[in-house]
Amino acid sequence: MKSGIKRLLSLTAVISLAIGLTGCFSSNNAPSNSADPAGSGGNGNTPKADASAQSGYELGKEPLEFSFYGHYDWYTMPNWGDDLSSKWIKENKKVNVVPISSGGNAKQKLSTMIVSGELPDVIWTERGADVEQLRQAGVLVPFDDYLDKYPNLKKWAGQETLDMLRSEDGKLYQFPNWYTTQPNGNTGYLVNKKIYNELGAPSLETTEDLHKYLLDVKAKYPDVIPLEVGQGAEGIDVLSSAFAENRPYAYSALSMMAIPSGSEMTSVFKDEAFRSSLVYANQLYRDRLISQDAFTQTMEQVEQKVITGKIAVYAASSPTEFGAIGNALLKEQDPEAGYIMVWPIHKPGLDKNKIFPGSYNQLGWNVSVITTAAKNPEAIFAFLDWYTGPEGQRIIMWGPEGLYWDGTDDEEAPLFTEKFTSDTKGRDELMNATVNLQWTGNTVYVDNSKMKFEASLPEDKKSWETKWQSEITWKTQYDTTEFVNLAPSGDSQEGIISQSVSEIYEKARAQAVLNAGSEAEVLSILDKADEDAQKVGYADLLKFKTQKWQENLSKLGK
């Protein structure tokens, strides 16, 4: 616990140092062929556009190159220009994106860049504490003066979403990814079709059904993982949704750690759904139905198990990503193989139509911010705005015009070609190649375009992923817009408390699943975790989250 506070204080010191360095940030790392700067843009002030830019930056008129840093341990940006989509953008829009890798240690990488004064032009990261720390350090460029010049973000995200993204100073610094005004998301349960059918296609609706099924898998398929829970054992979090109605796993996940009850946020450690899910997961672990390295395995290890069919059930926040690849590969080898999805698992006695394993919110997933290191932040914003618009989304999702789509309808949706359905392997390879280049996803445009086309196809021609999204996953994601932006700034008192509670949470969660020998021990671990959390100020953190939640409700008119 003390070590966590020390680490956070160290980061706070780094951010404080960055404030002094703001005026000294070097732009030497900015590419020499970047467009001329629109203005100083220093200290978080809105860059002043020169006279030629008053009508807006013309994308493609001159070369634009900028550096891009994905602030995640797991993220490695694909080489820009290697796939058909980014190659087209590079050649036709004259945009080149230069990746900066986290090296598997995102926190350390960002701290190093701040101290050295060598910030990237764009940082792709989670909303919340990191963004606010950078904003307070004066190294982010606000977008307010660009919104009317480049209309896609304002049009598609809507004013309510943009207002929810604004910082405390009233300015907008964050460009959202996969923002939406309608349900979306892939959280749920993937099932190995061949194994399921060979076991007689039994009922897989309740937690009791699932436990029995996993035991049968273990008995008959010793080389298969009965329940794969993904990297960081996120599938165990997903299971918490099975134990209460209208209760997505986001409530008890590390990112929130607070349970709405009445008009207040309450302790995650006392939440009955969370406690029940860990009792259940502990039983599965003791029965050896979950990977014994569930908390330490890498994403690559998970992917290999899924795409080779070495799992019976996969619970995760986005099981369709690996599921789509695995389904195609397994069906090539055996037409009876592949993957299906099942309606979310629920505790007996609950209404299955009120079970929501995942969630969505208007703000979407994460955000891109432009730093003051950028020579021409307006040009970068113009690109991001084009990228999130219809043309940019068509190209990054389905490749350049003429291959899988040709022309558009009166709503700017792509007119998909015959090749889109006949060359599913090539199409999926193209789409998979650009997944990690989709930084400004426009959910409504993409989903509506897909669904419009899918509705015109016979059942055997429909996309595997789109089929399960339309039949199950989109129907079972919960709207959690009111719970965004609950995380405190890392250098605040509540932020320091949050870091300490997070450490207590992670330790207790793992111990409850891996070390407890009975239900009583699981509950004892969680009770002790709550006591420890209260000692470091958890009540104050919950009070802070309650206040932010109530502010969100006010903004949303609820």
Short mmCIF file of C-alpha atoms in Angstrom, two decimals, residues 25-508:
data_model
loop_
_atom_site.label_atom_id
_atom_site.label_comp_id
_atom_site.label_asym_id
_atom_site.label_seq_id
_atom_site.Cartn_x
_atom_site.Cartn_y
_atom_site.Cartn_z
CA PHE A 25 8.99 21.28 -24.75
CA SER A 26 11.06 20.53 -27.78
CA SER A 27 9.51 20.24 -31.19
CA ASN A 28 12.71 18.75 -32.56
CA ASN A 29 10.95 15.39 -32.66
CA ALA A 30 8.30 16.83 -34.98
CA PRO A 31 8.88 15.67 -38.56
CA SER A 32 10.55 18.17 -40.84
CA ASN A 33 7.80 17.85 -43.44
CA SER A 34 4.99 18.70 -41.03
CA ALA A 35 2.87 21.63 -42.00
CA ASP A 36 3.87 25.01 -40.64
CA PRO A 37 2.49 25.75 -37.17
CA ALA A 38 -0.85 27.43 -36.91
CA GLY A 39 0.29 29.24 -33.80
CA SER A 40 2.22 28.83 -30.58
CA GLY A 41 -0.36 26.62 -28.88
CA GLY A 42 1.70 26.72 -25.70
CA ASN A 43 0.47 26.36 -22.12
CA GLY A 44 -2.89 24.91 -23.15
CA ASN A 45 -4.10 28.06 -24.90
CA THR A 46 -6.05 27.63 -28.09
CA PRO A 47 -3.66 27.90 -31.07
CA LYS A 48 -4.29 30.95 -33.21
CA ALA A 49 -4.79 30.08 -36.83
CA ASP A 50 -3.05 32.22 -39.43
CA ALA A 51 -5.06 34.00 -42.13
CA SER A 52 -4.70 31.15 -44.62
CA ALA A 53 -6.13 28.71 -42.13
CA GLN A 54 -9.27 30.68 -41.30
CA SER A 55 -11.25 28.64 -43.82
CA GLY A 56 -9.78 25.41 -42.53
CA TYR A 57 -6.84 23.14 -43.21
CA GLU A 58 -7.12 21.31 -46.54
CA LEU A 59 -6.21 17.70 -45.93
CA GLY A 60 -4.10 16.25 -48.75
CA LYS A 61 -2.89 19.57 -50.13
CA GLU A 62 0.51 19.18 -48.49
CA PRO A 63 2.29 16.42 -46.53
CA LEU A 64 1.30 15.97 -42.89
CA GLU A 65 3.34 13.78 -40.60
CA PHE A 66 2.86 13.42 -36.86
CA SER A 67 3.98 11.10 -34.08
CA PHE A 68 1.48 8.89 -32.29
CA TYR A 69 1.80 7.22 -28.90
CA GLY A 70 -0.66 4.57 -27.68
CA HIS A 71 -0.58 4.79 -23.87
CA TYR A 72 -1.10 1.09 -23.16
CA ASP A 73 1.29 -1.67 -22.13
CA TRP A 74 -0.31 -4.01 -24.66
CA TYR A 75 -0.48 -1.66 -27.63
CA THR A 76 1.90 -1.80 -30.57
CA MET A 77 0.82 0.32 -33.51
CA PRO A 78 0.99 -1.46 -36.88
CA ASN A 79 3.27 0.15 -39.44
CA TRP A 80 1.37 2.96 -41.13
CA GLY A 81 1.10 2.20 -44.84
CA ASP A 82 1.55 -1.57 -44.63
CA ASP A 83 -2.18 -2.31 -45.02
CA LEU A 84 -4.38 -1.26 -47.93
CA SER A 85 -6.33 1.30 -45.91
CA SER A 86 -3.52 3.30 -44.35
CA LYS A 87 -1.52 2.97 -47.56
CA TRP A 88 -4.36 4.70 -49.43
CA ILE A 89 -4.52 7.45 -46.81
CA LYS A 90 -0.75 7.92 -46.95
CA GLU A 91 -0.78 8.20 -50.74
CA ASN A 92 -4.01 10.14 -51.28
CA LYS A 93 -4.25 12.32 -48.18
CA LYS A 94 -0.47 12.67 -47.76
CA VAL A 95 -0.70 11.70 -44.10
CA ASN A 96 2.04 9.70 -42.41
CA VAL A 97 1.73 8.58 -38.79
CA VAL A 98 4.96 7.75 -36.95
CA PRO A 99 4.46 5.32 -34.04
CA ILE A 100 6.04 5.66 -30.61
CA SER A 101 5.94 2.42 -28.63
CA SER A 102 5.25 2.10 -24.90
CA GLY A 103 7.76 -0.75 -24.77
CA GLY A 104 5.33 -2.68 -22.58
CA ASN A 105 5.56 -0.11 -19.76
CA ALA A 106 3.21 2.75 -20.61
CA LYS A 107 3.43 4.65 -17.30
CA GLN A 108 7.19 4.74 -17.35
CA LYS A 109 7.28 5.69 -21.03
CA LEU A 110 4.93 8.65 -20.58
CA SER A 111 6.80 9.86 -17.50
CA THR A 112 10.09 9.67 -19.41
CA MET A 113 8.68 11.65 -22.33
CA ILE A 114 7.32 14.33 -19.99
CA VAL A 115 10.60 14.75 -18.12
CA SER A 116 12.68 14.78 -21.30
CA GLY A 117 10.38 17.32 -22.94
CA GLU A 118 9.93 15.05 -25.94
CA LEU A 119 6.18 14.55 -26.03
CA PRO A 120 4.54 12.85 -29.01
CA ASP A 121 2.17 14.91 -31.14
CA VAL A 122 -0.80 12.68 -30.32
CA ILE A 123 -1.45 10.49 -27.27
CA TRP A 124 -4.14 7.80 -27.44
CA THR A 125 -5.27 6.92 -23.92
CA GLU A 126 -8.08 6.40 -21.45
CA ARG A 127 -10.24 9.31 -20.42
CA GLY A 128 -9.68 10.54 -16.92
CA ALA A 129 -6.69 11.01 -14.66
CA ASP A 130 -3.89 10.86 -17.23
CA VAL A 131 -5.62 13.36 -19.50
CA GLU A 132 -6.34 15.72 -16.62
CA GLN A 133 -2.76 15.58 -15.38
CA LEU A 134 -1.50 16.49 -18.84
CA ARG A 135 -4.08 19.27 -19.13
CA GLN A 136 -3.10 20.71 -15.77
CA ALA A 137 0.53 20.61 -16.88
CA GLY A 138 -0.48 22.81 -19.82
CA VAL A 139 0.64 20.44 -22.56
CA LEU A 140 -2.67 19.73 -24.30
CA VAL A 141 -4.26 21.67 -27.15
CA PRO A 142 -8.00 22.49 -26.84
CA PHE A 143 -10.23 21.81 -29.83
CA ASP A 144 -12.97 24.41 -29.37
CA ASP A 145 -11.84 26.70 -32.22
CA TYR A 146 -11.78 23.75 -34.64
CA LEU A 147 -15.24 22.26 -34.10
CA ASP A 148 -17.12 24.45 -36.58
CA LYS A 149 -14.35 24.40 -39.21
CA TYR A 150 -14.28 20.61 -39.25
CA PRO A 151 -17.87 19.44 -38.62
CA ASN A 152 -17.74 15.63 -38.46
CA LEU A 153 -17.05 15.24 -34.73
CA LYS A 154 -19.66 17.80 -33.75
CA LYS A 155 -22.23 16.29 -36.11
CA TRP A 156 -21.77 12.64 -35.21
CA ALA A 157 -20.91 12.84 -31.50
CA GLY A 158 -23.45 15.54 -30.66
CA GLN A 159 -23.26 18.44 -28.24
CA GLU A 160 -24.22 16.38 -25.17
CA THR A 161 -21.31 14.01 -25.70
CA LEU A 162 -18.85 16.84 -26.31
CA ASP A 163 -20.01 18.61 -23.16
CA MET A 164 -19.48 15.41 -21.15
CA LEU A 165 -15.91 15.31 -22.48
CA ARG A 166 -15.05 18.86 -21.46
CA SER A 167 -12.49 19.43 -18.73
CA GLU A 168 -13.04 21.51 -15.61
CA ASP A 169 -11.86 24.64 -17.43
CA GLY A 170 -14.77 24.23 -19.85
CA LYS A 171 -12.59 23.38 -22.85
CA LEU A 172 -12.57 20.27 -25.02
CA TYR A 173 -9.24 18.44 -25.27
CA GLN A 174 -10.37 14.88 -26.00
CA PHE A 175 -11.26 13.34 -29.35
CA PRO A 176 -13.43 10.30 -28.55
CA ASN A 177 -13.17 6.82 -30.04
CA TRP A 178 -16.26 4.67 -30.71
CA TYR A 179 -18.61 7.31 -29.29
CA THR A 180 -22.26 6.48 -29.87
CA THR A 181 -25.89 7.35 -29.39
CA GLN A 182 -27.09 3.74 -29.66
CA PRO A 183 -26.18 0.41 -27.97
CA ASN A 184 -22.96 -1.30 -29.00
CA GLY A 185 -20.34 -3.60 -27.55
CA ASN A 186 -19.24 -7.22 -27.66
CA THR A 187 -19.02 -8.34 -24.03
CA GLY A 188 -20.37 -11.82 -23.49
CA TYR A 189 -19.79 -15.55 -23.80
CA LEU A 190 -18.19 -17.31 -26.75
CA VAL A 191 -18.78 -21.07 -27.04
CA ASN A 192 -16.81 -23.66 -29.00
CA LYS A 193 -19.46 -24.96 -31.39
CA LYS A 194 -18.00 -28.43 -32.04
CA ILE A 195 -17.48 -29.25 -28.37
CA TYR A 196 -20.92 -27.91 -27.50
CA ASN A 197 -22.66 -30.06 -30.12
CA GLU A 198 -20.63 -33.15 -29.24
CA LEU A 199 -21.80 -32.76 -25.63
CA GLY A 200 -25.41 -32.68 -26.81
CA ALA A 201 -25.97 -28.92 -27.00
CA PRO A 202 -27.12 -28.73 -23.35
CA SER A 203 -28.78 -25.71 -21.76
CA LEU A 204 -26.28 -22.92 -21.11
CA GLU A 205 -28.41 -20.30 -19.41
CA THR A 206 -27.71 -20.27 -15.69
CA THR A 207 -24.59 -20.29 -13.54
CA GLU A 208 -25.53 -23.85 -12.55
CA ASP A 209 -25.76 -24.86 -16.22
CA LEU A 210 -22.36 -23.34 -16.91
CA HIS A 211 -20.68 -25.09 -13.98
CA LYS A 212 -22.06 -28.48 -15.00
CA TYR A 213 -21.08 -27.91 -18.63
CA LEU A 214 -17.51 -26.98 -17.71
CA LEU A 215 -17.18 -30.12 -15.61
CA ASP A 216 -18.35 -32.20 -18.59
CA VAL A 217 -15.78 -30.46 -20.82
CA LYS A 218 -13.00 -31.17 -18.36
CA ALA A 219 -13.95 -34.86 -18.20
CA LYS A 220 -14.10 -35.39 -21.97
CA TYR A 221 -11.57 -32.87 -23.33
CA PRO A 222 -8.51 -32.85 -21.03
CA ASP A 223 -6.44 -30.72 -23.42
CA VAL A 224 -9.04 -27.91 -23.55
CA ILE A 225 -9.48 -25.00 -21.11
CA PRO A 226 -13.13 -25.28 -19.99
CA LEU A 227 -13.52 -21.56 -19.23
CA GLU A 228 -11.08 -19.05 -20.67
CA VAL A 229 -11.24 -15.74 -18.78
CA GLY A 230 -8.77 -13.72 -20.82
CA GLN A 231 -5.89 -11.47 -19.95
CA GLY A 232 -6.04 -10.21 -16.38
CA ALA A 233 -8.87 -12.70 -15.77
CA GLU A 234 -11.37 -10.12 -17.05
CA GLY A 235 -13.87 -12.92 -17.66
CA ILE A 236 -14.20 -13.25 -13.89
CA ASP A 237 -15.34 -9.62 -13.84
CA VAL A 238 -17.84 -10.39 -16.61
CA LEU A 239 -19.31 -13.15 -14.43
CA SER A 240 -20.38 -10.58 -11.82
CA SER A 241 -23.15 -9.51 -14.21
CA ALA A 242 -24.76 -12.94 -13.81
CA PHE A 243 -25.58 -12.34 -10.15
CA ALA A 244 -27.83 -9.26 -10.34
CA GLU A 245 -30.27 -7.69 -12.74
CA ASN A 246 -29.38 -4.44 -14.54
CA ARG A 247 -25.84 -4.71 -13.26
CA PRO A 248 -22.95 -4.55 -15.79
CA TYR A 249 -19.54 -5.73 -14.64
CA ALA A 250 -18.18 -2.18 -15.01
CA TYR A 251 -19.53 -1.36 -11.55
CA SER A 252 -17.12 -3.68 -9.78
CA ALA A 253 -14.26 -3.47 -12.27
CA LEU A 254 -10.98 -1.79 -11.33
CA SER A 255 -11.89 1.30 -13.36
CA MET A 256 -14.96 2.08 -11.21
CA MET A 257 -14.83 0.16 -7.91
CA ALA A 258 -18.08 1.70 -6.77
CA ILE A 259 -21.65 0.43 -6.71
CA PRO A 260 -24.57 2.84 -7.27
CA SER A 261 -27.20 2.38 -4.58
CA GLY A 262 -29.98 4.93 -4.31
CA SER A 263 -28.26 8.30 -4.72
CA GLU A 264 -24.84 7.22 -3.44
CA MET A 265 -21.84 5.17 -4.47
CA THR A 266 -21.11 2.29 -2.10
CA SER A 267 -18.27 -0.15 -1.43
CA VAL A 268 -17.48 -2.71 -4.10
CA PHE A 269 -16.27 -5.10 -1.42
CA LYS A 270 -19.75 -5.22 0.12
CA ASP A 271 -21.57 -5.64 -3.19
CA GLU A 272 -23.46 -8.93 -3.18
CA ALA A 273 -23.10 -9.52 -6.93
CA PHE A 274 -19.33 -9.01 -6.77
CA ARG A 275 -18.98 -11.21 -3.70
CA SER A 276 -21.11 -13.95 -5.25
CA SER A 277 -19.14 -13.85 -8.49
CA LEU A 278 -15.84 -14.35 -6.67
CA VAL A 279 -17.29 -17.22 -4.64
CA TYR A 280 -18.38 -18.76 -7.94
CA ALA A 281 -15.05 -18.09 -9.68
CA ASN A 282 -13.17 -19.55 -6.72
CA GLN A 283 -15.20 -22.76 -7.00
CA LEU A 284 -14.45 -22.94 -10.75
CA TYR A 285 -10.77 -22.40 -10.04
CA ARG A 286 -10.66 -25.08 -7.35
CA ASP A 287 -12.40 -27.44 -9.77
CA ARG A 288 -9.62 -26.60 -12.28
CA LEU A 289 -12.11 -25.27 -14.81
CA ILE A 290 -10.23 -21.99 -15.29
CA SER A 291 -6.63 -21.54 -16.48
CA GLN A 292 -4.35 -21.81 -13.49
CA ASP A 293 -2.36 -18.83 -14.85
CA ALA A 294 -5.50 -16.78 -15.46
CA PHE A 295 -4.14 -13.66 -13.74
CA THR A 296 -0.72 -13.67 -15.41
CA GLN A 297 -1.25 -14.91 -18.98
CA THR A 298 -0.58 -12.60 -21.93
CA MET A 299 -2.99 -11.48 -24.61
CA GLU A 300 -1.02 -13.51 -27.16
CA GLN A 301 -1.49 -16.69 -25.10
CA VAL A 302 -5.22 -16.07 -24.90
CA GLU A 303 -5.45 -15.44 -28.63
CA GLN A 304 -3.65 -18.66 -29.50
CA LYS A 305 -5.96 -20.74 -27.33
CA VAL A 306 -9.06 -19.17 -28.87
CA ILE A 307 -8.06 -19.30 -32.53
CA THR A 308 -6.88 -22.92 -32.24
CA GLY A 309 -10.08 -24.08 -30.52
CA LYS A 310 -8.42 -24.99 -27.22
CA ILE A 311 -11.17 -23.42 -25.14
CA ALA A 312 -14.79 -24.46 -24.56
CA VAL A 313 -16.18 -21.13 -23.30
CA TYR A 314 -14.57 -17.69 -23.45
CA ALA A 315 -15.92 -14.84 -21.30
CA ALA A 316 -14.45 -11.43 -22.06
CA SER A 317 -15.15 -7.80 -22.83
CA SER A 318 -14.70 -8.41 -26.55
CA PRO A 319 -14.56 -12.16 -27.27
CA THR A 320 -15.68 -11.56 -30.85
CA GLU A 321 -12.28 -10.16 -31.86
CA PHE A 322 -10.48 -13.49 -31.46
CA GLY A 323 -13.71 -15.40 -31.99
CA ALA A 324 -14.11 -14.12 -35.55
CA ILE A 325 -10.57 -15.17 -36.44
CA GLY A 326 -10.93 -18.53 -34.70
CA ASN A 327 -14.30 -19.20 -36.27
CA ALA A 328 -12.91 -18.71 -39.77
CA LEU A 329 -9.78 -20.81 -39.15
CA LEU A 330 -11.62 -23.68 -37.47
CA LYS A 331 -14.34 -23.83 -40.13
CA GLU A 332 -11.68 -24.10 -42.83
CA GLN A 333 -10.47 -27.30 -41.18
CA ASP A 334 -13.91 -28.64 -40.27
CA PRO A 335 -17.26 -27.22 -41.46
CA GLU A 336 -18.83 -28.34 -38.15
CA ALA A 337 -16.31 -26.39 -36.07
CA GLY A 338 -16.20 -22.72 -35.16
CA TYR A 339 -17.79 -20.52 -32.51
CA ILE A 340 -21.26 -19.42 -31.45
CA MET A 341 -22.38 -17.04 -28.72
CA VAL A 342 -24.96 -17.68 -26.03
CA TRP A 343 -27.30 -15.32 -24.21
CA PRO A 344 -25.59 -13.98 -21.06
CA ILE A 345 -25.40 -16.40 -18.16
CA HIS A 346 -27.57 -15.59 -15.14
CA LYS A 347 -28.09 -16.82 -11.60
CA PRO A 348 -31.21 -19.02 -11.29
CA GLY A 349 -34.26 -16.96 -10.45
CA LEU A 350 -33.16 -13.79 -12.22
CA ASP A 351 -34.74 -12.44 -15.39
CA LYS A 352 -32.36 -13.29 -18.25
CA ASN A 353 -33.58 -10.22 -20.16
CA LYS A 354 -32.26 -7.99 -17.38
CA ILE A 355 -28.74 -9.39 -17.44
CA PHE A 356 -26.17 -7.04 -18.97
CA PRO A 357 -22.60 -8.40 -19.00
CA GLY A 358 -21.18 -5.36 -20.77
CA SER A 359 -21.82 -1.69 -21.08
CA TYR A 360 -21.59 1.21 -23.46
CA ASN A 361 -21.67 4.95 -23.05
CA GLN A 362 -22.04 7.91 -25.35
CA LEU A 363 -18.38 8.81 -24.92
CA GLY A 364 -17.23 5.42 -26.20
CA TRP A 365 -13.94 3.78 -25.35
CA ASN A 366 -10.88 6.04 -25.17
CA VAL A 367 -9.61 9.34 -26.57
CA SER A 368 -6.87 11.01 -28.57
CA VAL A 369 -5.31 14.22 -27.29
CA ILE A 370 -3.03 16.57 -29.24
CA THR A 371 -0.04 17.94 -27.34
CA THR A 372 1.69 21.29 -27.61
CA ALA A 373 4.63 19.47 -29.19
CA ALA A 374 2.65 19.33 -32.44
CA LYS A 375 3.80 21.87 -35.04
CA ASN A 376 0.33 22.16 -36.53
CA PRO A 377 -2.31 20.87 -34.11
CA GLU A 378 -5.11 22.16 -36.33
CA ALA A 379 -3.89 20.02 -39.23
CA ILE A 380 -3.86 16.96 -36.97
CA PHE A 381 -7.38 17.75 -35.75
CA ALA A 382 -8.49 18.16 -39.36
CA PHE A 383 -7.17 14.66 -40.07
CA LEU A 384 -8.83 13.14 -37.00
CA ASP A 385 -12.10 14.82 -37.95
CA TRP A 386 -11.87 13.44 -41.50
CA TYR A 387 -10.92 10.05 -40.04
CA THR A 388 -14.09 9.94 -37.94
CA GLY A 389 -16.28 11.08 -40.84
CA PRO A 390 -17.96 8.83 -43.41
CA GLU A 391 -15.08 8.68 -45.91
CA GLY A 392 -12.41 8.06 -43.29
CA GLN A 393 -14.50 5.38 -41.60
CA ARG A 394 -15.25 3.60 -44.88
CA ILE A 395 -11.58 3.43 -45.77
CA ILE A 396 -10.15 2.39 -42.41
CA MET A 397 -12.92 -0.19 -41.89
CA TRP A 398 -13.38 -1.68 -45.38
CA GLY A 399 -10.43 -0.51 -47.44
CA PRO A 400 -10.18 1.84 -50.40
CA GLU A 401 -13.09 2.24 -52.78
CA GLY A 402 -13.32 -0.29 -55.59
CA LEU A 403 -12.47 -3.48 -53.70
CA TYR A 404 -15.10 -4.28 -51.06
CA TRP A 405 -17.29 -1.24 -51.66
CA ASP A 406 -17.99 0.98 -54.62
CA GLY A 407 -19.85 4.25 -54.18
CA THR A 408 -22.32 5.28 -51.47
CA ASP A 409 -26.06 5.62 -50.99
CA ASP A 410 -27.94 8.80 -50.10
CA GLU A 411 -26.95 8.38 -46.42
CA GLU A 412 -23.25 8.02 -47.29
CA ALA A 413 -23.29 4.33 -46.38
CA PRO A 414 -20.96 2.25 -48.59
CA LEU A 415 -22.42 0.17 -51.40
CA PHE A 416 -20.70 -3.13 -50.76
CA THR A 417 -19.56 -5.16 -53.74
CA GLU A 418 -20.08 -8.86 -54.46
CA LYS A 419 -16.50 -9.40 -53.30
CA PHE A 420 -17.46 -8.27 -49.79
CA THR A 421 -19.41 -11.50 -49.33
CA SER A 422 -17.52 -13.84 -51.68
CA ASP A 423 -14.03 -13.02 -50.38
CA THR A 424 -14.74 -13.20 -46.66
CA LYS A 425 -11.21 -14.32 -45.84
CA GLY A 426 -9.61 -11.39 -47.64
CA ARG A 427 -12.17 -8.96 -46.23
CA ASP A 428 -11.63 -10.15 -42.66
CA GLU A 429 -7.85 -10.04 -43.04
CA LEU A 430 -8.09 -6.44 -44.23
CA MET A 431 -10.40 -5.48 -41.37
CA ASN A 432 -8.26 -7.26 -38.76
CA ALA A 433 -5.17 -5.47 -40.09
CA THR A 434 -6.67 -2.08 -39.26
CA VAL A 435 -8.24 -2.83 -35.86
CA ASN A 436 -5.36 -1.14 -34.03
CA LEU A 437 -5.48 1.88 -36.32
CA GLN A 438 -9.09 2.71 -35.49
CA TRP A 439 -8.55 5.63 -33.11
CA THR A 440 -11.64 7.73 -33.94
CA GLY A 441 -14.33 5.09 -34.42
CA ASN A 442 -17.77 6.43 -35.34
CA THR A 443 -20.05 3.73 -33.94
CA VAL A 444 -23.35 4.92 -35.36
CA TYR A 445 -22.02 5.33 -38.90
CA VAL A 446 -20.16 2.01 -38.96
CA ASP A 447 -22.85 -0.07 -37.26
CA ASN A 448 -25.70 1.34 -39.30
CA SER A 449 -23.75 0.81 -42.52
CA LYS A 450 -23.06 -2.82 -41.60
CA MET A 451 -26.60 -3.56 -40.48
CA LYS A 452 -28.16 -1.98 -43.56
CA PHE A 453 -26.09 -4.30 -45.74
CA GLU A 454 -26.47 -7.38 -43.54
CA ALA A 455 -30.25 -7.04 -43.60
CA SER A 456 -30.18 -7.58 -47.35
CA LEU A 457 -28.25 -10.88 -47.18
CA PRO A 458 -29.42 -14.47 -46.77
CA GLU A 459 -28.52 -16.04 -43.42
CA ASP A 460 -25.57 -18.07 -44.74
CA LYS A 461 -23.94 -14.97 -46.18
CA LYS A 462 -24.03 -12.80 -43.08
CA SER A 463 -20.84 -11.81 -41.27
CA TRP A 464 -20.17 -13.99 -38.20
CA GLU A 465 -19.37 -11.03 -35.98
CA THR A 466 -22.27 -8.88 -37.16
CA LYS A 467 -24.68 -11.80 -36.70
CA TRP A 468 -23.86 -12.16 -33.00
CA GLN A 469 -23.76 -8.42 -32.43
CA SER A 470 -27.26 -8.02 -33.83
CA GLU A 471 -28.69 -11.13 -32.13
CA ILE A 472 -27.04 -10.97 -28.70
CA THR A 473 -24.27 -8.57 -27.75
CA TRP A 474 -25.83 -5.22 -28.70
CA LYS A 475 -29.02 -6.23 -26.94
CA THR A 476 -27.20 -7.04 -23.71
CA GLN A 477 -24.99 -3.98 -23.12
CA TYR A 478 -26.02 -1.46 -20.46
CA ASP A 479 -25.94 2.33 -20.89
CA THR A 480 -23.44 3.66 -18.32
CA THR A 481 -23.01 7.21 -19.65
CA GLU A 482 -23.98 8.60 -16.26
CA PHE A 483 -20.96 6.90 -14.67
CA VAL A 484 -18.19 8.33 -16.88
CA ASN A 485 -15.47 10.63 -15.54
CA LEU A 486 -15.67 9.33 -11.96
CA ALA A 487 -11.90 8.87 -11.61
CA PRO A 488 -10.09 11.57 -9.64
CA SER A 489 -6.89 13.23 -10.82
CA GLY A 490 -3.90 11.15 -9.81
CA ASP A 491 -2.20 13.95 -7.86
CA SER A 492 -5.30 14.80 -5.82
CA GLN A 493 -6.00 13.43 -2.35
CA GLU A 494 -8.79 11.28 -3.80
CA GLY A 495 -6.42 10.12 -6.53
CA ILE A 496 -3.89 8.92 -3.99
CA ILE A 497 -6.66 7.14 -2.11
CA SER A 498 -7.87 5.58 -5.37
CA GLN A 499 -4.42 4.16 -6.08
CA SER A 500 -4.27 2.60 -2.62
CA VAL A 501 -7.78 1.15 -2.91
CA SER A 502 -6.91 -0.19 -6.37
CA GLU A 503 -3.98 -2.11 -4.93
CA ILE A 504 -6.15 -3.51 -2.15
CA TYR A 505 -8.80 -4.44 -4.72
CA GLU A 506 -6.42 -6.23 -7.08
CA LYS A 507 -4.79 -8.19 -4.29
CA ALA A 508 -8.12 -9.21 -2.73
#
